[in-house]
Amino acid sequence: MNGTLVLAGTPIGEVTDAPPRLAAELGTADVIAAEDTRRLRRLTQALGVQTRGRIVSYFEGNESARTPELVEALAGGARVLLVTDAGMPSVSDPGYRLVAAAVERGIRVTAVPGPSAVLTALALSGLPVDRFCFEGFLPRKAGERLGRLRETADERRTLVYFEAPHRLDDTLAAMAEVFGPERRAAVCRELTKTYEEVRRGGLGELAAWAAEGVRGEITVVVAGAPEPGPGDVDAEELVRRVRAREEAGERRKEAIAAVAAGAGVPKREVFDAVVAAKNAGGGGGGGLS
C-alpha cells in the first residue's frame, strides 16, 4: 500500500505561528525531507518535538536526484514529510518535482497549511487583493528582468514578487521604468519577525529608498495596471506595449490582440498604430519591423 506525502508549511518568522499539526507530523513521519536540516533541527527544538523518522536533505541542488528515492519510500508505504526553510513547499521552494512524481504514481498528497509570505504581504500591502498574480523571483540579469516585467505591464491584477535584499533597488528601479514611477506598491520586509516593516508608496519613491540598502527577507506587492478610460492610451503608448511584448518573445499578432484587450480598444486601432510607427521609422519603426 502506498504511503502519503505531506507538504508542511513552516513559520516565515515567528515560530509560535507554527500550526499544531506541524509538530504532530514532525514527530510521527517516517521520513522528513528538509531544505536545510540544520534549520529543521532548530525548528524541532523550538517546538519541543522529538523526531523518530529518517531526516534527509531536499534542496534545489539535489531535488532531481533525490526525488526518485523519496517516491520509492512513498511507494513502500512511508509517510514522507516535506518542509522548506519558511512557508509552503513548492511555492518558490523545492517540492514541485516530488509532488508531480507522487501524483503520477497515484500516491496520496496532502498538506499541513501554514504561514505564507505571499498572502501575509498581500493582506498588509493596502492594495487590492480580490485578484492577484504570484510572480516569484524575477531573473537576475537586467535584460531578462525587464523582459519579464514587460510581459505584465498591462496586468490589472495585483502582482506579488519575492526578491533578495541586495537586488531590491535594481528591481524596484526596473519596475518604475516599466510600470511607471507612480504605480503604487508595498515592500514587506521581515514579515512576522522582530523588525517587520511595510514600506508603501510609488515605485519611484520606493526605489530611491531601497538604494540606501535594505536587509532581510523581502516580498514586493505591486498594484495592477489601472483600468484605461476613453482616450487614455495614445498611439505611441500602444506601439510601445506591442514592442515590449514582442521583445519578450510574443508574436506580433498575439501582442496586438493582448494590447488591444488591455487598452480596451479595437485590434484594428493597435494594428494601424503599429503600421504607422513602422512607416514613420522608414521600415524600422523604433524596433517594429
CSV table of N, CA and C in Angstrom, one decimal, residues 154 156 226-228 241 257-265:
chain,number,residue,atom,x,y,z
A,154,ASP,N,0.7,45.3,-18.6
A,154,ASP,CA,-0.8,45.6,-18.7
A,154,ASP,C,-1.6,44.8,-17.8
A,156,ARG,N,-3.8,43.7,-14.8
A,156,ARG,CA,-4.6,44.6,-13.9
A,156,ARG,C,-4.7,44.0,-12.5
A,226,PRO,N,-3.9,50.3,-14.1
A,226,PRO,CA,-5.2,50.9,-13.9
A,226,PRO,C,-6.1,50.6,-15.1
A,227,GLU,N,-7.4,50.6,-14.9
A,227,GLU,CA,-8.4,50.4,-16.0
A,227,GLU,C,-8.3,51.7,-16.9
A,228,PRO,N,-8.1,51.5,-18.2
A,228,PRO,CA,-8.0,52.6,-19.1
A,228,PRO,C,-9.3,53.3,-19.3
A,241,ARG,N,3.7,49.2,-26.1
A,241,ARG,CA,3.3,48.0,-25.4
A,241,ARG,C,3.4,46.8,-26.4
A,257,ALA,N,-3.3,41.7,-30.2
A,257,ALA,CA,-4.6,41.3,-29.6
A,257,ALA,C,-4.6,41.6,-28.1
A,258,ALA,N,-3.4,41.3,-27.4
A,258,ALA,CA,-3.3,41.4,-26.0
A,258,ALA,C,-3.3,42.9,-25.6
A,259,VAL,N,-2.6,43.7,-26.4
A,259,VAL,CA,-2.6,45.2,-26.1
A,259,VAL,C,-3.9,45.8,-26.3
A,260,ALA,N,-4.6,45.4,-27.3
A,260,ALA,CA,-6.0,45.9,-27.6
A,260,ALA,C,-6.9,45.6,-26.5
A,261,ALA,N,-6.8,44.4,-26.0
A,261,ALA,CA,-7.7,43.9,-24.9
A,261,ALA,C,-7.4,44.7,-23.6
A,262,GLY,N,-6.1,44.9,-23.4
A,262,GLY,CA,-5.7,45.6,-22.2
A,262,GLY,C,-6.0,47.1,-22.2
A,263,ALA,N,-6.0,47.7,-23.4
A,263,ALA,CA,-6.3,49.1,-23.5
A,263,ALA,C,-7.8,49.4,-23.7
A,264,GLY,N,-8.5,48.3,-24.0
A,264,GLY,CA,-9.9,48.5,-24.3
A,264,GLY,C,-10.2,49.2,-25.6
A,265,VAL,N,-9.4,48.9,-26.6
A,265,VAL,CA,-9.6,49.5,-27.9
A,265,VAL,C,-9.7,48.4,-29.0
